[in-house]
PDB file of C-alpha atoms in Angstrom:
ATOM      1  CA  UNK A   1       0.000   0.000   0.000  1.00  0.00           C
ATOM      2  CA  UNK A   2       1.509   3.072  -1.064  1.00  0.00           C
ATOM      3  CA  UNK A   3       1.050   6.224   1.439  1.00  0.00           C
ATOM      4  CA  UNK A   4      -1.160   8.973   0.957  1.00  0.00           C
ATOM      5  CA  UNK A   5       0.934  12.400  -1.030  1.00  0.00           C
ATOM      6  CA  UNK A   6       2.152  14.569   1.142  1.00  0.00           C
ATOM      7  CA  UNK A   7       0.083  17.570  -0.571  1.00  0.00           C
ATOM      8  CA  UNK A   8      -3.108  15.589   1.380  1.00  0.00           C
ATOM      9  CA  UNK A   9      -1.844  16.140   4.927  1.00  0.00           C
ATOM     10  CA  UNK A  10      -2.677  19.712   6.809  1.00  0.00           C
ATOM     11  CA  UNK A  11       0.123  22.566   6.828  1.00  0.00           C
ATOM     12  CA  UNK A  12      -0.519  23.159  10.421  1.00  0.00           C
ATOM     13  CA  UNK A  13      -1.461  20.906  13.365  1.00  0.00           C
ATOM     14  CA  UNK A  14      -5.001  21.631  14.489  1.00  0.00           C
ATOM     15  CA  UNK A  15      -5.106  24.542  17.078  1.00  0.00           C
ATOM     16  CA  UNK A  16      -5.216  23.203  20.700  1.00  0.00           C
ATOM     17  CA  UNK A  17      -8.049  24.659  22.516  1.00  0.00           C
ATOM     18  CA  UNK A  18      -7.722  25.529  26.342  1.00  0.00           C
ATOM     19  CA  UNK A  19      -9.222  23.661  29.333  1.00  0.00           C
ATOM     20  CA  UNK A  20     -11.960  25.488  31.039  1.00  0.00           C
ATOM     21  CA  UNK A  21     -13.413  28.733  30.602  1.00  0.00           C
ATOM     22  CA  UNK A  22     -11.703  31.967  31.070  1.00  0.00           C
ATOM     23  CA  UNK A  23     -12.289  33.602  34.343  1.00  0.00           C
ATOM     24  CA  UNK A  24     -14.416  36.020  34.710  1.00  0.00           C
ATOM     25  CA  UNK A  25     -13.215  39.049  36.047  1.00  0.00           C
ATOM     26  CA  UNK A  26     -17.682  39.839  36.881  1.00  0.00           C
ATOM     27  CA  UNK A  27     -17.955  36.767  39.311  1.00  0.00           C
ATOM     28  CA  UNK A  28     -14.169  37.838  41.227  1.00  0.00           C
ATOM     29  CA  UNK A  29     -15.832  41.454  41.362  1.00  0.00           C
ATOM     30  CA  UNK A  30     -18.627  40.430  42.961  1.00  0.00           C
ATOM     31  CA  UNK A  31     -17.148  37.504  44.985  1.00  0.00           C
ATOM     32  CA  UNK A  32     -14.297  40.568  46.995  1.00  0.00           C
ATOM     33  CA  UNK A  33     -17.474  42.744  47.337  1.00  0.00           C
ATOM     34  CA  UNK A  34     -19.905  40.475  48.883  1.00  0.00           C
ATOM     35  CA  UNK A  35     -16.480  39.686  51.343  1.00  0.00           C
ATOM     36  CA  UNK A  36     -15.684  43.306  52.061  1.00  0.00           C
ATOM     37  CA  UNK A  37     -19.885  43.404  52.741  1.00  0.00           C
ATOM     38  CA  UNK A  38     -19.887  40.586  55.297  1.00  0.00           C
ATOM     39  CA  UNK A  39     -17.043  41.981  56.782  1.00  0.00           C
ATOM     40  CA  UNK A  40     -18.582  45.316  57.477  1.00  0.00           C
ATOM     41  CA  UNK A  41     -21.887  43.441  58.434  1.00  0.00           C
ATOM     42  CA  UNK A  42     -20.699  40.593  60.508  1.00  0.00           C
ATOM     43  CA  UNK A  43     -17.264  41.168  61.291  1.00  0.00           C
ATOM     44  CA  UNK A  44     -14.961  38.369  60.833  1.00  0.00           C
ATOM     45  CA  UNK A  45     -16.935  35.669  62.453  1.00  0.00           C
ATOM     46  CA  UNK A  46     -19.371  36.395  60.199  1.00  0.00           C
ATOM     47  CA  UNK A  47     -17.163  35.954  56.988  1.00  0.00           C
ATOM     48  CA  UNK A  48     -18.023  32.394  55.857  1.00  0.00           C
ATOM     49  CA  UNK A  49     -17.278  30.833  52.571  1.00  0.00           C
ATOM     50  CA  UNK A  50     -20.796  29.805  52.045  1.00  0.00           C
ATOM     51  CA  UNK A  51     -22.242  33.128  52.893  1.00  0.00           C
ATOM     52  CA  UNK A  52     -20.184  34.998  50.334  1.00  0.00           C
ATOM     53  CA  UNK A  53     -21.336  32.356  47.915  1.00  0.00           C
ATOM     54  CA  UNK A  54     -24.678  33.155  48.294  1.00  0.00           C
ATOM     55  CA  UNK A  55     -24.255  37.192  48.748  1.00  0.00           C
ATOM     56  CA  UNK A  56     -22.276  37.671  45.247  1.00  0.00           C
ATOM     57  CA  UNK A  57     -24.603  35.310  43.647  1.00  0.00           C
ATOM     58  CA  UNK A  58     -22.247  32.644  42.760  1.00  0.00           C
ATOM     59  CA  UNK A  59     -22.001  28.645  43.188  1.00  0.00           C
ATOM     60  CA  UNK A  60     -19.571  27.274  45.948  1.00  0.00           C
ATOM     61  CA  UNK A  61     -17.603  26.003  43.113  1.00  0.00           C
ATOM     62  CA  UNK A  62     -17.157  29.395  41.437  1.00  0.00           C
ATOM     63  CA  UNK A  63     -16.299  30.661  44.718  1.00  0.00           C
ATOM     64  CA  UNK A  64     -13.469  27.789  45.579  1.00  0.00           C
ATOM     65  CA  UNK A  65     -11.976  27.651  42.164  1.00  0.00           C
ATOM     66  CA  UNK A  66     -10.810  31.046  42.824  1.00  0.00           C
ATOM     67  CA  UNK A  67      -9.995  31.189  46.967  1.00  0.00           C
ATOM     68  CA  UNK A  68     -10.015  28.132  48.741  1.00  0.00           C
ATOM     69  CA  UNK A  69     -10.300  29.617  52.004  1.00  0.00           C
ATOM     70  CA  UNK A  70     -11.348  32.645  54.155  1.00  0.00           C
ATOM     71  CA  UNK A  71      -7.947  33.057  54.669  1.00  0.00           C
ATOM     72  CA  UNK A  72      -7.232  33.979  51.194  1.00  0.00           C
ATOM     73  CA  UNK A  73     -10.513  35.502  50.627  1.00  0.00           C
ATOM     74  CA  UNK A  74      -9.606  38.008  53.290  1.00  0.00           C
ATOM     75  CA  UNK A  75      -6.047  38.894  51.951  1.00  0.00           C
ATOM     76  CA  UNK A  76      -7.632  39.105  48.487  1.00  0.00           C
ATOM     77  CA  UNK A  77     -10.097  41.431  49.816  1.00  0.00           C
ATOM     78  CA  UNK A  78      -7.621  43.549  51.778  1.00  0.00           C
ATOM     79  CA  UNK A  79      -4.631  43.381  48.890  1.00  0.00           C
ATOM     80  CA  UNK A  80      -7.166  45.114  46.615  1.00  0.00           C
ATOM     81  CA  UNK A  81      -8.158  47.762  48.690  1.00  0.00           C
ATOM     82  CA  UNK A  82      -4.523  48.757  49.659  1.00  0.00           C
ATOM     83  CA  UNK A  83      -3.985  48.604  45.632  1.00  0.00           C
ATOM     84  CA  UNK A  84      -6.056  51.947  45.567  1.00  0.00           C
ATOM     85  CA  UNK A  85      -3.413  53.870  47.296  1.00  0.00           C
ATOM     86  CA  UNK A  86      -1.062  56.001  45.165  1.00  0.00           C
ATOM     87  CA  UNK A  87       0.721  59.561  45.884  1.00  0.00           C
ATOM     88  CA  UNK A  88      -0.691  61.906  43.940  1.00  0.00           C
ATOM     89  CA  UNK A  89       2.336  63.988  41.894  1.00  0.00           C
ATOM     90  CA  UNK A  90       1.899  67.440  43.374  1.00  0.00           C
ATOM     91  CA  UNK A  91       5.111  68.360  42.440  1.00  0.00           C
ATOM     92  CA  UNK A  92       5.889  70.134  46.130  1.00  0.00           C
ATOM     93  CA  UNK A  93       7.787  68.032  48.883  1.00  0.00           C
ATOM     94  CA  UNK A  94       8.243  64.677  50.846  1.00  0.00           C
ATOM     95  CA  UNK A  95       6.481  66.244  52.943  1.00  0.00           C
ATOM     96  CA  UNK A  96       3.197  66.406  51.150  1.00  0.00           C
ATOM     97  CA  UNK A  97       3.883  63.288  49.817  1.00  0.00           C
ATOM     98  CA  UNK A  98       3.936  61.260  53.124  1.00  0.00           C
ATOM     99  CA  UNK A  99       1.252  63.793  54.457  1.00  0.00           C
ATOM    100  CA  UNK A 100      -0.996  62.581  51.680  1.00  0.00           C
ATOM    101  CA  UNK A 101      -0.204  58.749  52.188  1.00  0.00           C
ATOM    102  CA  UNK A 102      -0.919  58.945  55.895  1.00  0.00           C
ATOM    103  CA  UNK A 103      -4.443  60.509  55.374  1.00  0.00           C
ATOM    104  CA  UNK A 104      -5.138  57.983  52.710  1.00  0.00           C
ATOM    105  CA  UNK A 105      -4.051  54.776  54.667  1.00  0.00           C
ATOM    106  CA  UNK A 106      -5.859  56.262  58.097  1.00  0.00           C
ATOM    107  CA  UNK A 107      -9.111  56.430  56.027  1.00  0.00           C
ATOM    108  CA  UNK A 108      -8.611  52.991  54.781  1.00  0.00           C
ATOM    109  CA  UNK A 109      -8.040  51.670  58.110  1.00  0.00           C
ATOM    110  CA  UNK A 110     -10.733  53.428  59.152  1.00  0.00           C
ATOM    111  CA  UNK A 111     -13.321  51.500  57.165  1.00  0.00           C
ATOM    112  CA  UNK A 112     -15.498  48.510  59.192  1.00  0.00           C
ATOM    113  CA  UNK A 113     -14.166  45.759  56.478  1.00  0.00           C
ATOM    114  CA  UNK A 114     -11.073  47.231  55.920  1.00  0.00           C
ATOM    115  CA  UNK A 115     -10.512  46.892  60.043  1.00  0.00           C
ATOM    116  CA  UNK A 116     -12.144  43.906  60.439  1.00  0.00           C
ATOM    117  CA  UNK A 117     -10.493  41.711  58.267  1.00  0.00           C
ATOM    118  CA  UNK A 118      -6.631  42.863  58.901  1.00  0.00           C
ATOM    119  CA  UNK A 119      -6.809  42.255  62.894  1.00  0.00           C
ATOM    120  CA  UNK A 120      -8.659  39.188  61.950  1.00  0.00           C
ATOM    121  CA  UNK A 121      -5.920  37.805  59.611  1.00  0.00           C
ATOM    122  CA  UNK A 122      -3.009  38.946  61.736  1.00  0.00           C
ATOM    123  CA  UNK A 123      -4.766  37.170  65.157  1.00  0.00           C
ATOM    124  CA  UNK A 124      -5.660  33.763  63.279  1.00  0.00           C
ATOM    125  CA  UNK A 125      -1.632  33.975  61.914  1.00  0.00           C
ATOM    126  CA  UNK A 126      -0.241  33.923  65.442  1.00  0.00           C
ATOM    127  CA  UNK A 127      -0.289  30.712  65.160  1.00  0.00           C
ATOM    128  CA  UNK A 128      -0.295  30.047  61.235  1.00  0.00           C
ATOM    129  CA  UNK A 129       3.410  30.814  60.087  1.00  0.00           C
ATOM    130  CA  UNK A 130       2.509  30.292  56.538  1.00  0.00           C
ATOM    131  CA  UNK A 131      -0.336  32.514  56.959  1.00  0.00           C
ATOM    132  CA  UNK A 132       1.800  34.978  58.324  1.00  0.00           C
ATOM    133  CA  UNK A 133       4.034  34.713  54.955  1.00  0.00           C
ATOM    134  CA  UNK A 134       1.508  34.988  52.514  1.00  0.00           C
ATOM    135  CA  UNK A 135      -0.443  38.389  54.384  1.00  0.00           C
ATOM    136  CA  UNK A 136       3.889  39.419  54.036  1.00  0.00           C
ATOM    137  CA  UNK A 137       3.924  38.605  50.177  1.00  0.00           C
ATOM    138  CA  UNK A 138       0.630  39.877  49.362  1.00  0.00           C
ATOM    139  CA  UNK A 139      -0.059  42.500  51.353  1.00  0.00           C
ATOM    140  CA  UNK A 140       2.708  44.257  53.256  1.00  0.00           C
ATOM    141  CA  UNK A 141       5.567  43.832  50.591  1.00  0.00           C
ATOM    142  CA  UNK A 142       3.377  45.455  47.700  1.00  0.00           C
ATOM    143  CA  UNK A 143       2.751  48.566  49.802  1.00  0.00           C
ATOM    144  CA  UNK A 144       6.404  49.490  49.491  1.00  0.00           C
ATOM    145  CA  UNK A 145       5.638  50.603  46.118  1.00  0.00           C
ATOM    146  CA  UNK A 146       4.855  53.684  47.671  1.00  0.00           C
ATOM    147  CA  UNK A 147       8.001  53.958  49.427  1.00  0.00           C
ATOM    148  CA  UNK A 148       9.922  53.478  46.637  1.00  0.00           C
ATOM    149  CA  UNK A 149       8.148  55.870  44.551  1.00  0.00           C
ATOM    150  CA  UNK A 150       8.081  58.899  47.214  1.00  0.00           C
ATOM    151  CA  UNK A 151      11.771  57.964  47.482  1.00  0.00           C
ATOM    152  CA  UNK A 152      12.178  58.621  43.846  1.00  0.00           C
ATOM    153  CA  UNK A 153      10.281  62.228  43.549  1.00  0.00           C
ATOM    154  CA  UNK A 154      12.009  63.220  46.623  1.00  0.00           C
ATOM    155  CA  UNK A 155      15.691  62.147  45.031  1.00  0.00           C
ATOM    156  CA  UNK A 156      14.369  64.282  41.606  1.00  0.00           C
ATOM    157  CA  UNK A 157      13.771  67.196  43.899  1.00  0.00           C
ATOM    158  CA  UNK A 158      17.398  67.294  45.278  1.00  0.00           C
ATOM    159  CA  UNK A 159      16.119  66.356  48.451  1.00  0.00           C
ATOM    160  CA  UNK A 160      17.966  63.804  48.804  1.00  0.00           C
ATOM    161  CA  UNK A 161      21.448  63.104  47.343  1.00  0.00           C
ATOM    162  CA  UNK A 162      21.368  58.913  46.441  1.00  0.00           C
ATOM    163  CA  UNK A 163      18.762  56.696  46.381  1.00  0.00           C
ATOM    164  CA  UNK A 164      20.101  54.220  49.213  1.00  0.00           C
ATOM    165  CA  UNK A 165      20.119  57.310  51.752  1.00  0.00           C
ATOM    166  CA  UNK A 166      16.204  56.283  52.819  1.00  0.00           C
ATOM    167  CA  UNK A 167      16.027  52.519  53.947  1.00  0.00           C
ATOM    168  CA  UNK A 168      12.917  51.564  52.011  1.00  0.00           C
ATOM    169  CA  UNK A 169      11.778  48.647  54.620  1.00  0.00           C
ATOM    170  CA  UNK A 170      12.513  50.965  57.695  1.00  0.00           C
ATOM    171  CA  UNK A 171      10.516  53.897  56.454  1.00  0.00           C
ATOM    172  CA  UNK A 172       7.807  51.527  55.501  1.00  0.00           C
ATOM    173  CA  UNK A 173       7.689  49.907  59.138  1.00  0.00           C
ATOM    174  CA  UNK A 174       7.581  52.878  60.632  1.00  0.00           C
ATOM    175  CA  UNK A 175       4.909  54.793  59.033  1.00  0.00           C
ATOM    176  CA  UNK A 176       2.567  52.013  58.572  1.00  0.00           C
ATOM    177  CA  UNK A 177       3.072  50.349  61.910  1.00  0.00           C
ATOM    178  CA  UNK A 178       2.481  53.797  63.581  1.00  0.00           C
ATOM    179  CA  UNK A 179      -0.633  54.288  61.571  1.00  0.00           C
ATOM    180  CA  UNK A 180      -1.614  50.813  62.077  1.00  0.00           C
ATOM    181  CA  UNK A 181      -1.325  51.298  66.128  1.00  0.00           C
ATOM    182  CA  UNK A 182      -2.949  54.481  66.097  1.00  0.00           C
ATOM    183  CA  UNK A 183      -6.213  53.652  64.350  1.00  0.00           C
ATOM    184  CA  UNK A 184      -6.238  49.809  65.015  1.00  0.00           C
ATOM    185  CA  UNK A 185      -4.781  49.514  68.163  1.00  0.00           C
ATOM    186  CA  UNK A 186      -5.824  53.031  70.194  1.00  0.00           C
ATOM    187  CA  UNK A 187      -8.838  53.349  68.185  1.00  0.00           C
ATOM    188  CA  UNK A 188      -7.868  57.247  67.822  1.00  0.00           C
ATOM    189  CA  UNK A 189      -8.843  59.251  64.740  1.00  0.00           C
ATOM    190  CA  UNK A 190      -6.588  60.802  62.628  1.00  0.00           C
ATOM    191  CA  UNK A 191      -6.986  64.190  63.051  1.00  0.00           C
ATOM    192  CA  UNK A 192      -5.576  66.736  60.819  1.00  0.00           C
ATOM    193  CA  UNK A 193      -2.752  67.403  63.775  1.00  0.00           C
ATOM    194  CA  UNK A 194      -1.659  64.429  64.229  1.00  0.00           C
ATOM    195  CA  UNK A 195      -1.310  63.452  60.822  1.00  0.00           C
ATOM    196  CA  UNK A 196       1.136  67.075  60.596  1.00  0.00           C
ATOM    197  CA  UNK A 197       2.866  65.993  63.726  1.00  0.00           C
ATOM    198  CA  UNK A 198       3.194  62.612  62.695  1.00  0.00           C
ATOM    199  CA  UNK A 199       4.516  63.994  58.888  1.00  0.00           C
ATOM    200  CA  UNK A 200       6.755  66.422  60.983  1.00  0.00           C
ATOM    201  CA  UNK A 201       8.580  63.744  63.295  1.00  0.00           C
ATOM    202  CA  UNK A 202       9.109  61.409  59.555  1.00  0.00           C
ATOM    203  CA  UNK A 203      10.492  63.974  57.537  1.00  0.00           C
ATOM    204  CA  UNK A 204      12.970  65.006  60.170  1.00  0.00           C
ATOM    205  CA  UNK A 205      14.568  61.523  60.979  1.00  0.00           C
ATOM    206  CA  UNK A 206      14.459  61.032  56.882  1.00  0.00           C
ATOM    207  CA  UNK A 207      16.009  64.702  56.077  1.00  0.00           C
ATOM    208  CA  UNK A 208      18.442  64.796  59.269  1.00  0.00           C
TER     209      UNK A 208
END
């Protein structure tokens, strides 16, 4: 038997077509707002898996194909939030610059789902150490953007002479963890003079 010509088999190998459907960027939408909801509503005891389900209109399995966990729901929820923060170019001075991240991240801690669902995550990682890694990866680390970037102006300004002369992790540590313990942990509102007193005491140690 003689085998068929050549000129009878395809140029190309048939197209491979993926597995599954795309995700849809609609059902994660609603999925993080129906979490930051029951946050705000219920607090985090009140965050379950099944309840968000049923809140964004979605099945379980939509739900767990995308966050297997409240856990991750939680930092998804909080991760996008923080993403919204950004210094504005104003074109003035560090100090505007950290005076306008301060005001933004108090108001953020300052919301009911926002608050809820950090001191919920950090208490359940107390004794979770790979929970404790993955709120670092995807929630703290990322935020040093802003670091970075205010670093950068400032260095374009003259107001600083080399990029290494502001520690990037330090600065970040000590603004947000003295933001975080003000709002979180006192429970006190930022109030237009303690954010300047606050912007006063970081620009000094950072321009000394």
């Amino acid at each position: 038997m003689h085998d068929e010509p050549a000129r009878d088999q395809p140029e190309d190998p048939p197209l491979q077509r993926s597995k599954g459907r795309p995700r849809s960027t609609t059902a994660d939408d609603a999925i993080l707002a129906a979490a930051r909801s029951l946050l705000a509503d219920g607090g985090w005891a009140g965050l379950t898996m099944g309840d968000v389900a049923t809140r964004a209109g979605v099945a379980k399995t939509t739900l767990y194909r995308r966050w297997n966990s409240k856990h991750e729901l939680a930092i998804a929820a909080v991760a996008e939030m923080l993403g919204t923060l950004h210094l504005p170019d104003r074109g003035t001075d560090l100090r505007a610059d950290i005076e306008d991240v301060v005001r933004r991240f108090a108001a953020l801690l300052g919301r009911p789902e926002m608050r809820t669902a950090l001191m919920g995550l950090v208490a359940d990682s107390t004794s979770d150490p790979a929970l404790r890694q993955r709120i670092r990866e995807e929630v703290v680390d990322p935020q040093k953007r802003l670091v970075v970037e205010g670093r950068a102006r400032a260095k374009s300004r003259g107001e600083i002479s080399a990029p290494g002369d502001i520690d990037v992790d330090l600065v970040f540590d000590v603004i947000s963890g003295t933001v975080v313990q003000h709002i979180l942990v006192s429970a006190e509102p930022a109030t237009d003079a303690w954010v300047q007193r606050f912007t006063t005491f970081v620009v000094a140690g950072l321009l000394a």
